[in-house]
């Protein structure tokens, strides 16, 4: 085999995508409710994004970050404006964004608090990436198997409550890192009271609050960033996935008091923030803006959740339905994989989130008719 067997792949190969639709090698059409795991938020081949990429591709692709890049500065300013965070470092992926956040937090703790061995706290069932540092930060043992020795400096809090946070916090705690919606962990939504208490605790104890928005950012939950639902502003926020609508790009954003920590030579990247990526992100931000300002994503998400609850309420295999914006979970009392396979046979792409959760991440441009079709198909596979 020419490829490492690192993915359990379905027996289908896609060759084309338009909006919420995918097409395979045989010309069969599929309704895409996975969005490449929350990546193609604007759907496939969005015309504004295509135009921006093509125009930039004919001018300049990439130069070193040791030269000024006005496109990069423009995008950074837009991200700062919509987030309330002041400084941006561009990366190529979510894992790299989280690596940058970890490095920034450690360097800040060493320089500002004199901590020789800073520790970052994360939570059970979280997912922060596949690099050695980010898989160690991840609160799921399955991703760590076989990779010892793992880096030190991380502890996993078993539950999201303040008593546990206080028990795990000590003098060497530099930061607390969390997903406000645990995507890979089952689309589990953090309690607002806990999040506000955690934010206050971090401020009172000079601990950085890092929010991983790799999957939840860029409109997925109905706002630009999930933290905006909670009335807080984290010290550090990480992005990727929907930021480039399929083009590989990520970002790590931080508040002004951290700006000085990353000076010249302290961190870097070859491809991060290149001209192609910045042209794409600029187009993505422009296309997403009316969807978020008009509250369209929240309206669609609430409508979809109500459709599902109404149609699926009689199925004994369903334990719960959760959602925030267009990030939806159907939690089951039995394994989810057979249902995902059955949906694929019908012509619908969906995702697991663990062994018992059907995760639905339709494009943010999904239509009401497509939501109704998806609901009908889901109802049918649960009726088999």
Tab-separated table of C-alpha atoms in Angstrom:
chain	number	residue	atom	x	y	z
A	1	UNK	CA	0.000	0.000	0.000
A	2	UNK	CA	1.252	3.486	-0.823
A	3	UNK	CA	-0.687	5.170	2.004
A	4	UNK	CA	-0.470	4.542	5.739
A	5	UNK	CA	-3.693	2.938	6.927
A	6	UNK	CA	-4.461	5.707	9.422
A	7	UNK	CA	-8.137	6.191	8.506
A	8	UNK	CA	-11.104	3.817	8.622
A	9	UNK	CA	-12.463	4.890	5.274
A	10	UNK	CA	-15.927	4.456	3.790
A	11	UNK	CA	-16.133	2.850	0.363
A	12	UNK	CA	-16.898	6.046	-1.531
A	13	UNK	CA	-14.736	8.610	-3.311
A	14	UNK	CA	-15.981	12.138	-3.965
A	15	UNK	CA	-14.914	14.060	-7.041
A	16	UNK	CA	-17.065	17.189	-6.966
A	17	UNK	CA	-18.891	19.431	-4.519
A	18	UNK	CA	-21.338	22.306	-4.958
A	19	UNK	CA	-22.960	24.023	-1.989
A	20	UNK	CA	-24.369	21.331	0.326
A	21	UNK	CA	-23.992	18.588	-2.299
A	22	UNK	CA	-21.210	16.083	-2.998
A	23	UNK	CA	-20.829	13.800	-6.031
A	24	UNK	CA	-18.921	10.520	-6.162
A	25	UNK	CA	-16.983	8.795	-8.944
A	26	UNK	CA	-20.214	7.214	-10.237
A	27	UNK	CA	-22.048	10.538	-10.361
A	28	UNK	CA	-24.215	9.793	-7.326
A	29	UNK	CA	-25.336	12.866	-5.356
A	30	UNK	CA	-25.013	13.163	-1.562
A	31	UNK	CA	-26.265	15.666	0.985
A	32	UNK	CA	-23.197	16.732	2.949
A	33	UNK	CA	-23.983	17.120	6.668
A	34	UNK	CA	-20.363	16.661	7.727
A	35	UNK	CA	-18.797	19.671	5.976
A	36	UNK	CA	-15.407	17.946	6.077
A	37	UNK	CA	-15.744	17.869	9.889
A	38	UNK	CA	-16.908	21.448	10.221
A	39	UNK	CA	-14.613	22.889	7.560
A	40	UNK	CA	-16.712	23.876	4.535
A	41	UNK	CA	-19.013	26.189	6.479
A	42	UNK	CA	-19.873	28.089	3.289
A	43	UNK	CA	-20.451	24.877	1.355
A	44	UNK	CA	-18.342	23.470	-1.452
A	45	UNK	CA	-16.857	25.708	-4.134
A	46	UNK	CA	-18.325	28.952	-2.842
A	47	UNK	CA	-18.073	31.414	-5.762
A	48	UNK	CA	-16.625	34.319	-3.731
A	49	UNK	CA	-13.928	32.084	-2.277
A	50	UNK	CA	-13.102	30.600	-5.692
A	51	UNK	CA	-12.766	34.071	-7.218
A	52	UNK	CA	-10.491	35.265	-4.424
A	53	UNK	CA	-8.275	32.174	-4.670
A	54	UNK	CA	-8.013	32.302	-8.451
A	55	UNK	CA	-7.227	35.995	-8.495
A	56	UNK	CA	-4.502	35.646	-5.861
A	57	UNK	CA	-3.090	32.494	-7.483
A	58	UNK	CA	-2.307	34.480	-10.617
A	59	UNK	CA	-0.428	37.140	-8.649
A	60	UNK	CA	1.566	35.737	-5.692
A	61	UNK	CA	1.362	32.572	-3.637
A	62	UNK	CA	3.844	32.814	-0.821
A	63	UNK	CA	6.882	34.689	0.435
A	64	UNK	CA	8.636	34.391	3.778
A	65	UNK	CA	7.077	35.994	6.821
A	66	UNK	CA	10.216	38.082	7.217
A	67	UNK	CA	8.604	40.417	4.649
A	68	UNK	CA	5.543	42.583	5.180
A	69	UNK	CA	2.262	41.074	3.992
A	70	UNK	CA	-0.569	43.587	3.730
A	71	UNK	CA	-3.151	40.847	3.128
A	72	UNK	CA	-2.115	39.239	6.413
A	73	UNK	CA	-2.408	42.527	8.274
A	74	UNK	CA	-5.854	43.221	6.801
A	75	UNK	CA	-7.181	39.798	7.832
A	76	UNK	CA	-5.659	40.106	11.300
A	77	UNK	CA	-7.382	43.443	11.784
A	78	UNK	CA	-10.725	41.943	10.771
A	79	UNK	CA	-10.303	39.029	13.182
A	80	UNK	CA	-9.376	41.425	15.965
A	81	UNK	CA	-12.438	43.545	15.263
A	82	UNK	CA	-14.934	40.676	15.384
A	83	UNK	CA	-13.292	38.893	18.338
A	84	UNK	CA	-12.138	41.658	20.660
A	85	UNK	CA	-8.686	40.075	20.804
A	86	UNK	CA	-5.744	42.169	19.719
A	87	UNK	CA	-2.943	40.031	18.261
A	88	UNK	CA	-3.000	37.252	15.661
A	89	UNK	CA	-0.520	34.563	14.611
A	90	UNK	CA	-1.430	32.607	11.465
A	91	UNK	CA	-0.853	28.858	11.174
A	92	UNK	CA	-1.759	26.009	8.811
A	93	UNK	CA	-4.044	23.920	11.044
A	94	UNK	CA	-5.896	23.632	14.319
A	95	UNK	CA	-3.162	21.578	15.947
A	96	UNK	CA	-0.603	24.247	15.034
A	97	UNK	CA	-2.881	26.957	16.416
A	98	UNK	CA	-3.124	25.064	19.702
A	99	UNK	CA	0.643	24.493	19.730
A	100	UNK	CA	1.116	28.254	19.356
A	101	UNK	CA	-1.312	28.846	22.230
A	102	UNK	CA	0.564	26.377	24.440
A	103	UNK	CA	3.903	28.008	23.650
A	104	UNK	CA	2.534	31.500	24.295
A	105	UNK	CA	1.041	30.442	27.637
A	106	UNK	CA	4.248	28.735	28.772
A	107	UNK	CA	6.450	31.654	27.771
A	108	UNK	CA	4.133	34.122	29.507
A	109	UNK	CA	4.129	32.020	32.687
A	110	UNK	CA	7.926	31.785	32.673
A	111	UNK	CA	8.501	35.484	32.051
A	112	UNK	CA	5.618	37.059	33.962
A	113	UNK	CA	5.143	34.653	36.869
A	114	UNK	CA	8.571	33.046	37.114
A	115	UNK	CA	7.194	29.510	36.746
A	116	UNK	CA	9.979	27.115	35.746
A	117	UNK	CA	7.669	24.233	34.810
A	118	UNK	CA	4.283	25.690	33.861
A	119	UNK	CA	1.275	23.397	33.661
A	120	UNK	CA	-1.809	23.664	31.476
A	121	UNK	CA	-5.116	22.157	32.616
A	122	UNK	CA	-7.563	20.650	30.122
A	123	UNK	CA	-10.779	18.651	30.445
A	124	UNK	CA	-11.913	15.067	30.010
A	125	UNK	CA	-13.312	14.278	26.515
A	126	UNK	CA	-11.623	17.314	24.963
A	127	UNK	CA	-9.781	17.135	21.651
A	128	UNK	CA	-6.973	19.571	20.822
A	129	UNK	CA	-4.948	17.930	18.044
A	130	UNK	CA	-2.592	15.152	16.984
A	131	UNK	CA	0.866	16.626	17.624
A	132	UNK	CA	2.649	15.312	20.714
A	133	UNK	CA	1.772	18.375	22.781
A	134	UNK	CA	-1.830	18.677	21.618
A	135	UNK	CA	-2.630	14.975	21.948
A	136	UNK	CA	-1.220	15.129	25.473
A	137	UNK	CA	-3.507	18.078	26.135
A	138	UNK	CA	-6.448	16.096	24.721
A	139	UNK	CA	-8.642	14.505	27.373
A	140	UNK	CA	-9.068	11.173	25.548
A	141	UNK	CA	-6.683	8.315	26.254
A	142	UNK	CA	-7.326	6.604	22.907
A	143	UNK	CA	-5.306	9.220	20.982
A	144	UNK	CA	-2.291	8.812	23.301
A	145	UNK	CA	-1.802	5.049	23.093
A	146	UNK	CA	1.621	4.094	21.792
A	147	UNK	CA	3.157	7.577	21.886
A	148	UNK	CA	4.952	7.537	25.233
A	149	UNK	CA	6.906	9.312	26.551
A	150	UNK	CA	4.446	12.171	26.337
A	151	UNK	CA	5.451	15.765	27.124
A	152	UNK	CA	5.016	16.910	30.694
A	153	UNK	CA	3.117	20.023	31.661
A	154	UNK	CA	-0.491	18.919	31.180
A	155	UNK	CA	-3.193	17.645	33.526
A	156	UNK	CA	-6.726	16.568	32.614
A	157	UNK	CA	-9.580	17.666	34.877
A	158	UNK	CA	-12.152	14.841	34.966
A	159	UNK	CA	-15.254	17.035	34.984
A	160	UNK	CA	-16.322	20.581	34.128
A	161	UNK	CA	-17.126	21.999	37.552
A	162	UNK	CA	-15.400	24.599	39.679
A	163	UNK	CA	-14.691	22.278	42.603
A	164	UNK	CA	-12.583	20.092	40.304
A	165	UNK	CA	-10.884	23.124	38.750
A	166	UNK	CA	-9.899	24.450	42.172
A	167	UNK	CA	-8.580	21.053	43.241
A	168	UNK	CA	-6.323	20.818	40.177
A	169	UNK	CA	-5.113	24.438	40.255
A	170	UNK	CA	-1.753	25.080	41.935
A	171	UNK	CA	1.088	27.602	41.883
A	172	UNK	CA	2.490	26.264	38.590
A	173	UNK	CA	-0.827	26.448	36.718
A	174	UNK	CA	-0.238	28.704	33.713
A	175	UNK	CA	-3.468	28.241	31.751
A	176	UNK	CA	-6.754	26.387	31.496
A	177	UNK	CA	-7.704	25.233	28.007
A	178	UNK	CA	-11.160	24.121	26.928
A	179	UNK	CA	-13.650	23.674	24.119
A	180	UNK	CA	-16.957	25.349	24.893
A	181	UNK	CA	-18.579	22.644	22.770
A	182	UNK	CA	-16.636	19.398	22.807
A	183	UNK	CA	-16.972	18.328	19.183
A	184	UNK	CA	-15.097	15.031	19.142
A	185	UNK	CA	-16.243	14.431	22.715
A	186	UNK	CA	-19.924	14.164	21.778
A	187	UNK	CA	-21.060	17.733	21.008
A	188	UNK	CA	-21.259	18.468	24.720
A	189	UNK	CA	-22.045	22.117	25.467
A	190	UNK	CA	-20.407	23.775	28.475
A	191	UNK	CA	-22.704	25.177	31.148
A	192	UNK	CA	-22.795	29.010	31.017
A	193	UNK	CA	-22.586	29.364	34.805
A	194	UNK	CA	-19.491	27.183	34.896
A	195	UNK	CA	-17.834	29.108	32.064
A	196	UNK	CA	-18.430	32.480	33.721
A	197	UNK	CA	-17.130	31.178	37.045
A	198	UNK	CA	-14.087	29.692	35.309
A	199	UNK	CA	-13.337	32.973	33.547
A	200	UNK	CA	-13.543	34.855	36.847
A	201	UNK	CA	-11.356	32.257	38.587
A	202	UNK	CA	-8.685	32.607	35.913
A	203	UNK	CA	-8.685	36.409	36.214
A	204	UNK	CA	-8.487	36.310	40.009
A	205	UNK	CA	-5.562	33.870	39.962
A	206	UNK	CA	-3.631	35.249	36.960
A	207	UNK	CA	-4.249	32.090	34.943
A	208	UNK	CA	-4.691	32.336	31.185
A	209	UNK	CA	-7.983	31.119	29.726
A	210	UNK	CA	-7.489	29.429	26.336
A	211	UNK	CA	-10.592	28.596	24.281
A	212	UNK	CA	-10.150	26.118	21.436
A	213	UNK	CA	-12.521	27.309	18.693
A	214	UNK	CA	-11.045	25.149	15.934
A	215	UNK	CA	-14.423	23.505	15.290
A	216	UNK	CA	-16.813	26.003	16.888
A	217	UNK	CA	-15.401	29.187	15.364
A	218	UNK	CA	-16.370	30.998	12.160
A	219	UNK	CA	-20.129	30.923	12.647
A	220	UNK	CA	-20.644	27.240	13.390
A	221	UNK	CA	-22.571	27.952	16.617
A	222	UNK	CA	-24.406	30.993	15.254
A	223	UNK	CA	-21.930	33.684	16.300
A	224	UNK	CA	-18.443	34.417	14.992
A	225	UNK	CA	-17.023	32.612	18.025
A	226	UNK	CA	-18.628	30.312	20.533
A	227	UNK	CA	-17.241	32.292	23.486
A	228	UNK	CA	-19.532	35.169	22.443
A	229	UNK	CA	-22.513	33.101	23.641
A	230	UNK	CA	-21.046	33.140	27.144
A	231	UNK	CA	-20.316	36.830	27.639
A	232	UNK	CA	-16.592	36.306	28.214
A	233	UNK	CA	-13.407	37.239	26.375
A	234	UNK	CA	-10.673	34.578	26.693
A	235	UNK	CA	-6.980	35.453	26.845
A	236	UNK	CA	-6.244	33.184	23.875
A	237	UNK	CA	-8.495	31.748	21.136
A	238	UNK	CA	-7.500	29.212	18.474
A	239	UNK	CA	-9.053	28.800	15.023
A	240	UNK	CA	-8.815	26.663	11.869
A	241	UNK	CA	-11.370	24.511	9.979
A	242	UNK	CA	-14.044	27.014	8.843
A	243	UNK	CA	-11.529	29.864	8.689
A	244	UNK	CA	-10.450	28.794	5.182
A	245	UNK	CA	-13.544	26.832	4.076
A	246	UNK	CA	-11.280	23.944	3.069
A	247	UNK	CA	-8.063	25.832	2.392
A	248	UNK	CA	-5.528	24.868	5.090
A	249	UNK	CA	-5.202	27.837	7.438
A	250	UNK	CA	-5.453	28.476	11.163
A	251	UNK	CA	-4.919	31.269	13.639
A	252	UNK	CA	-4.031	31.868	17.267
A	253	UNK	CA	-5.430	35.120	18.692
A	254	UNK	CA	-4.552	36.737	22.013
A	255	UNK	CA	-5.414	39.768	24.118
A	256	UNK	CA	-3.179	42.822	24.274
A	257	UNK	CA	-1.425	41.899	27.526
A	258	UNK	CA	0.156	38.932	25.710
A	259	UNK	CA	1.311	40.829	22.628
A	260	UNK	CA	4.857	41.401	23.900
A	261	UNK	CA	5.448	37.731	24.774
A	262	UNK	CA	5.963	36.650	21.179
A	263	UNK	CA	8.772	38.864	19.933
A	264	UNK	CA	11.034	38.395	16.869
A	265	UNK	CA	12.435	34.871	16.677
A	266	UNK	CA	10.235	33.399	19.418
A	267	UNK	CA	7.878	31.542	17.087
A	268	UNK	CA	7.488	31.087	13.353
A	269	UNK	CA	6.043	29.220	10.392
A	270	UNK	CA	6.967	28.718	6.747
A	271	UNK	CA	3.495	28.577	5.208
A	272	UNK	CA	1.270	30.163	7.847
A	273	UNK	CA	-0.401	33.362	6.658
A	274	UNK	CA	0.712	33.014	3.036
A	275	UNK	CA	-0.921	35.150	0.356
A	276	UNK	CA	-3.205	32.403	-0.948
A	277	UNK	CA	-4.514	31.623	2.528
A	278	UNK	CA	-5.093	35.265	3.380
A	279	UNK	CA	-7.010	35.923	0.163
A	280	UNK	CA	-9.250	32.959	0.968
A	281	UNK	CA	-9.831	33.988	4.594
A	282	UNK	CA	-10.680	37.522	3.519
A	283	UNK	CA	-13.361	36.129	1.182
A	284	UNK	CA	-14.658	33.753	3.868
A	285	UNK	CA	-15.065	36.573	6.376
A	286	UNK	CA	-16.935	38.643	3.803
A	287	UNK	CA	-19.317	35.804	2.887
A	288	UNK	CA	-19.969	34.769	6.490
A	289	UNK	CA	-20.739	38.246	7.755
A	290	UNK	CA	-24.364	38.533	6.520
A	291	UNK	CA	-25.182	35.010	7.779
A	292	UNK	CA	-24.020	35.901	11.282
A	293	UNK	CA	-25.323	39.454	11.432
A	294	UNK	CA	-28.725	38.303	10.171
A	295	UNK	CA	-28.877	35.514	12.784
A	296	UNK	CA	-29.544	33.030	9.968
A	297	UNK	CA	-27.401	30.252	11.452
A	298	UNK	CA	-29.135	30.322	14.824
A	299	UNK	CA	-32.558	30.317	13.159
A	300	UNK	CA	-31.633	27.352	10.950
A	301	UNK	CA	-30.068	25.477	13.856
A	302	UNK	CA	-33.124	25.911	16.069
A	303	UNK	CA	-35.404	24.887	13.193
A	304	UNK	CA	-33.351	21.755	12.488
A	305	UNK	CA	-33.258	20.756	16.157
A	306	UNK	CA	-37.035	21.125	16.419
A	307	UNK	CA	-37.554	19.048	13.278
A	308	UNK	CA	-35.364	16.299	14.688
A	309	UNK	CA	-36.995	16.312	18.101
A	310	UNK	CA	-40.468	16.135	16.573
A	311	UNK	CA	-39.686	13.371	14.087
A	312	UNK	CA	-37.416	11.256	16.293
A	313	UNK	CA	-39.207	11.439	19.648
A	314	UNK	CA	-40.695	7.959	19.297
A	315	UNK	CA	-37.404	6.170	18.576
A	316	UNK	CA	-36.248	4.226	21.618
A	317	UNK	CA	-32.625	4.235	20.483
A	318	UNK	CA	-32.368	8.023	20.899
A	319	UNK	CA	-31.249	9.288	24.273
A	320	UNK	CA	-30.921	13.055	23.664
A	321	UNK	CA	-30.641	15.757	21.018
A	322	UNK	CA	-28.299	18.704	21.630
A	323	UNK	CA	-27.401	21.690	19.488
A	324	UNK	CA	-25.853	25.122	19.367
A	325	UNK	CA	-26.295	26.833	16.028
A	326	UNK	CA	-25.646	24.256	13.311
A	327	UNK	CA	-23.628	21.945	15.542
A	328	UNK	CA	-26.024	19.110	16.355
A	329	UNK	CA	-25.774	15.838	18.269
A	330	UNK	CA	-28.200	12.944	18.297
A	331	UNK	CA	-27.090	10.782	21.216
A	332	UNK	CA	-28.020	7.104	21.005
A	333	UNK	CA	-28.379	4.167	23.358
A	334	UNK	CA	-26.555	1.978	20.862
A	335	UNK	CA	-23.547	2.193	18.489
A	336	UNK	CA	-23.853	4.943	15.899
A	337	UNK	CA	-21.775	3.518	13.036
A	338	UNK	CA	-24.537	1.346	11.486
A	339	UNK	CA	-26.768	4.419	11.227
A	340	UNK	CA	-24.010	6.489	9.610
A	341	UNK	CA	-23.490	3.732	7.070
A	342	UNK	CA	-27.238	3.553	6.411
A	343	UNK	CA	-27.392	7.316	5.871
A	344	UNK	CA	-24.508	7.078	3.422
A	345	UNK	CA	-26.434	4.460	1.465
A	346	UNK	CA	-29.380	6.867	1.281
A	347	UNK	CA	-27.155	9.649	0.031
A	348	UNK	CA	-26.276	11.602	3.170
A	349	UNK	CA	-22.865	12.194	4.748
A	350	UNK	CA	-22.806	12.410	8.559
A	351	UNK	CA	-20.265	11.950	11.352
A	352	UNK	CA	-19.803	10.121	14.641
A	353	UNK	CA	-18.683	11.882	17.815
A	354	UNK	CA	-17.545	8.939	19.875
A	355	UNK	CA	-19.323	5.605	19.713
A	356	UNK	CA	-22.894	6.696	20.438
A	357	UNK	CA	-23.393	10.164	18.985
A	358	UNK	CA	-24.526	11.109	15.488
A	359	UNK	CA	-22.884	14.473	14.742
A	360	UNK	CA	-24.473	16.736	12.150
A	361	UNK	CA	-22.500	19.701	10.789
A	362	UNK	CA	-24.324	20.942	7.686
A	363	UNK	CA	-22.939	23.908	5.754
A	364	UNK	CA	-24.128	27.220	7.157
A	365	UNK	CA	-25.727	27.947	3.774
A	366	UNK	CA	-27.959	24.852	4.050
A	367	UNK	CA	-31.557	25.367	2.903
A	368	UNK	CA	-34.766	24.573	4.783
A	369	UNK	CA	-35.601	21.957	2.170
A	370	UNK	CA	-32.248	20.233	2.738
A	371	UNK	CA	-32.816	20.237	6.493
A	372	UNK	CA	-36.224	18.634	5.968
A	373	UNK	CA	-34.767	16.010	3.612
A	374	UNK	CA	-32.047	15.181	6.134
A	375	UNK	CA	-34.608	14.857	8.924
A	376	UNK	CA	-36.698	12.460	6.813
A	377	UNK	CA	-33.697	10.278	6.021
A	378	UNK	CA	-32.536	10.196	9.641
A	379	UNK	CA	-36.057	9.222	10.727
A	380	UNK	CA	-36.088	6.448	8.123
A	381	UNK	CA	-32.758	4.900	9.138
A	382	UNK	CA	-33.803	4.874	12.794
A	383	UNK	CA	-37.045	3.156	11.775
A	384	UNK	CA	-35.284	0.198	10.121
